[in-house]
Amino acid sequence: MIAIACDHAGIDLKPTVISVLDELGIPYKDFGTHKRESCDYPIYAARAAKAVASGECDLGIVLCGTGAGIGMAANKVRGIRCVICSDTYTAKMSRLHNNANMLSLGSRVVGTELAKDIVRVWLMTSFEGERHARRVALIDKLDQGEELE
Ligand code: RB5
């Protein structure tokens, strides 16, 4: 189950993301917004991020104008590793090496076809583990407010 959320600026890209999920047969839960009127992206970021952090959803995809604000907000929820991404290489590596559990895209930054490729590669790539698991565990330690070294 994929959590999806967006603000008014990200909403135009939502059908594109959903089309990829449908193509791959992956179910999703849409946490809004459902309207084009101006809204505050942290509210929607938090809804999707909490669903991922709690295990209700496996991964999350969030959308705003740049991907920056909604991605930053998602990363404030404990347990979230959200990659703000506008290229397929970063999308792939964020799963392979960083075990990103959320993806943030900017509807004013990436075009429809690039967004589809990013979502496809991000969803179809798995964490490599090994040495990267140690580093992700250190990120999680920071997330818990612990000191490193
Ligand atoms: C909304 O105008 C815009 O600021 C928002 O979608 C996002 O790009 C913020 O990071």
Short mmCIF file of C-alpha atoms and ligand atoms in Angstrom, two decimals:
data_model
loop_
_atom_site.label_atom_id
_atom_site.label_comp_id
_atom_site.label_asym_id
_atom_site.label_seq_id
_atom_site.Cartn_x
_atom_site.Cartn_y
_atom_site.Cartn_z
CA MET A 1 0.00 0.00 0.00
CA ILE A 2 1.39 3.37 -1.05
CA ALA A 3 0.48 6.58 0.78
CA ILE A 4 -0.01 9.55 -1.55
CA ALA A 5 -0.35 13.18 -0.54
CA CYS A 6 0.01 16.55 -2.22
CA ASP A 7 -0.74 20.23 -1.87
CA HIS A 8 -2.54 22.43 -4.39
CA ALA A 9 0.64 22.79 -6.47
CA GLY A 10 1.34 19.07 -6.52
CA ILE A 11 -2.18 18.01 -7.38
CA ASP A 12 -1.62 18.21 -11.16
CA LEU A 13 1.01 15.46 -10.92
CA LYS A 14 -1.13 13.14 -8.80
CA PRO A 15 -2.95 11.41 -11.71
CA THR A 16 0.44 10.70 -13.30
CA VAL A 17 1.69 8.99 -10.12
CA ILE A 18 -1.56 7.06 -9.79
CA SER A 19 -1.31 5.91 -13.42
CA VAL A 20 2.05 4.28 -12.63
CA LEU A 21 0.66 2.60 -9.50
CA ASP A 22 -2.27 1.29 -11.55
CA GLU A 23 0.08 0.07 -14.27
CA LEU A 24 2.12 -1.83 -11.65
CA GLY A 25 -0.99 -3.07 -9.84
CA ILE A 26 0.03 -1.40 -6.57
CA PRO A 27 -2.78 -0.19 -4.28
CA TYR A 28 -2.64 3.28 -2.79
CA LYS A 29 -4.33 5.46 -0.21
CA ASP A 30 -4.78 9.14 -1.07
CA PHE A 31 -4.38 11.45 1.95
CA GLY A 32 -5.35 14.59 0.02
CA THR A 33 -5.49 17.36 -0.75
CA HIS A 34 -8.30 16.76 -3.20
CA LYS A 35 -8.81 20.45 -4.04
CA ARG A 36 -6.95 23.06 -6.07
CA GLU A 37 -7.41 25.79 -3.51
CA SER A 38 -4.33 26.93 -1.66
CA CYS A 39 -3.44 24.76 1.33
CA ASP A 40 -0.54 24.04 3.68
CA TYR A 41 1.64 21.14 2.53
CA PRO A 42 2.91 20.09 6.02
CA ILE A 43 -0.60 18.92 6.92
CA TYR A 44 -0.74 16.50 4.00
CA ALA A 45 2.90 15.48 4.36
CA ALA A 46 2.21 14.52 7.98
CA ARG A 47 -0.83 12.42 7.09
CA ALA A 48 1.07 10.35 4.52
CA ALA A 49 4.28 10.18 6.57
CA LYS A 50 2.47 8.98 9.69
CA ALA A 51 0.77 6.26 7.65
CA VAL A 52 4.19 5.08 6.46
CA ALA A 53 5.87 5.39 9.87
CA SER A 54 3.06 3.43 11.54
CA GLY A 55 3.21 0.63 8.98
CA GLU A 56 -0.28 1.33 7.66
CA CYS A 57 1.39 2.01 4.30
CA ASP A 58 4.62 0.47 3.00
CA LEU A 59 5.95 3.52 1.16
CA GLY A 60 4.78 7.06 0.43
CA ILE A 61 4.86 9.51 -2.46
CA VAL A 62 4.29 13.22 -1.84
CA LEU A 63 3.96 16.08 -4.31
CA CYS A 64 4.17 19.85 -4.10
CA GLY A 65 5.42 22.58 -6.44
CA THR A 66 9.10 21.80 -5.96
CA GLY A 67 8.94 18.65 -3.88
CA ALA A 68 11.03 20.51 -1.31
CA GLY A 69 8.47 21.68 1.24
CA ILE A 70 6.34 18.57 1.41
CA GLY A 71 9.47 16.40 1.46
CA MET A 72 11.03 18.41 4.28
CA ALA A 73 7.83 18.16 6.27
CA ALA A 74 7.62 14.39 5.71
CA ASN A 75 11.17 14.03 7.01
CA LYS A 76 10.14 15.59 10.32
CA VAL A 77 8.07 12.50 11.12
CA ARG A 78 10.14 9.96 13.03
CA GLY A 79 11.01 6.93 10.92
CA ILE A 80 10.69 8.72 7.60
CA ARG A 81 13.50 8.87 5.05
CA CYS A 82 12.00 10.94 2.26
CA VAL A 83 14.07 11.62 -0.86
CA ILE A 84 13.35 14.85 -2.71
CA CYS A 85 14.17 13.83 -6.21
CA SER A 86 14.02 15.02 -9.81
CA ASP A 87 16.10 12.37 -11.58
CA THR A 88 15.97 8.61 -12.03
CA TYR A 89 19.53 7.96 -10.79
CA THR A 90 18.82 9.51 -7.39
CA ALA A 91 15.48 7.72 -7.25
CA LYS A 92 17.19 4.37 -7.79
CA MET A 93 20.08 5.03 -5.40
CA SER A 94 17.77 6.35 -2.68
CA ARG A 95 16.21 2.88 -2.51
CA LEU A 96 19.40 0.86 -3.07
CA HIS A 97 21.59 2.72 -0.58
CA ASN A 98 19.35 4.84 1.65
CA ASN A 99 16.24 2.66 1.90
CA ALA A 100 14.12 5.77 1.29
CA ASN A 101 10.58 5.06 2.38
CA MET A 102 9.10 8.20 0.83
CA LEU A 103 9.60 9.98 -2.47
CA SER A 104 8.89 13.66 -2.99
CA LEU A 105 8.40 15.16 -6.46
CA GLY A 106 7.88 18.71 -7.66
CA SER A 107 5.10 19.17 -10.18
CA ARG A 108 6.73 22.44 -11.30
CA VAL A 109 10.10 20.72 -11.73
CA VAL A 110 9.57 17.36 -13.41
CA GLY A 111 7.49 16.70 -16.50
CA THR A 112 4.93 13.94 -16.72
CA GLU A 113 7.09 11.34 -18.46
CA LEU A 114 10.11 11.92 -16.23
CA ALA A 115 7.89 11.69 -13.16
CA LYS A 116 6.57 8.33 -14.39
CA ASP A 117 10.12 7.01 -14.88
CA ILE A 118 11.16 8.25 -11.43
CA VAL A 119 8.16 6.63 -9.74
CA ARG A 120 8.67 3.35 -11.65
CA VAL A 121 12.35 3.02 -10.82
CA TRP A 122 11.83 4.08 -7.21
CA LEU A 123 9.09 1.51 -6.64
CA MET A 124 10.90 -1.29 -8.44
CA THR A 125 14.26 -0.94 -6.67
CA SER A 126 14.94 -2.59 -3.32
CA PHE A 127 17.38 -1.79 -0.53
CA GLU A 128 20.78 -3.43 -0.97
CA GLY A 129 21.46 -3.73 2.77
CA GLU A 130 25.00 -4.74 3.87
CA ARG A 131 27.23 -1.69 4.51
CA HIS A 132 24.31 0.60 3.69
CA ALA A 133 22.26 -0.93 6.50
CA ARG A 134 24.85 0.38 9.00
CA ARG A 135 24.54 3.89 7.58
CA VAL A 136 20.75 3.85 7.50
CA ALA A 137 20.82 2.64 11.12
CA LEU A 138 22.92 5.73 11.95
CA ILE A 139 20.33 7.96 10.26
CA ASP A 140 17.69 6.27 12.39
CA LYS A 141 19.81 6.91 15.52
CA LEU A 142 19.88 10.62 14.65
CA ASP A 143 16.14 10.42 14.15
CA GLN A 144 15.82 9.10 17.72
CA GLY A 145 17.83 12.08 18.99
CA GLU A 146 20.88 9.97 19.79
CA GLU A 147 24.49 11.12 19.42
CA LEU A 148 26.77 9.61 16.80
CA GLU A 149 30.34 8.87 18.01
C1 RB5 B 1 3.08 26.39 -3.14
O1 RB5 B 1 3.01 27.57 -3.87
C2 RB5 B 1 4.53 25.94 -3.05
O2 RB5 B 1 5.24 26.78 -2.22
C3 RB5 B 1 4.59 24.52 -2.54
O3 RB5 B 1 3.86 23.68 -3.37
C4 RB5 B 1 5.98 23.88 -2.51
O4 RB5 B 1 6.63 24.03 -3.73
C5 RB5 B 1 6.81 24.24 -1.37
O5 RB5 B 1 7.91 23.71 -1.17
#
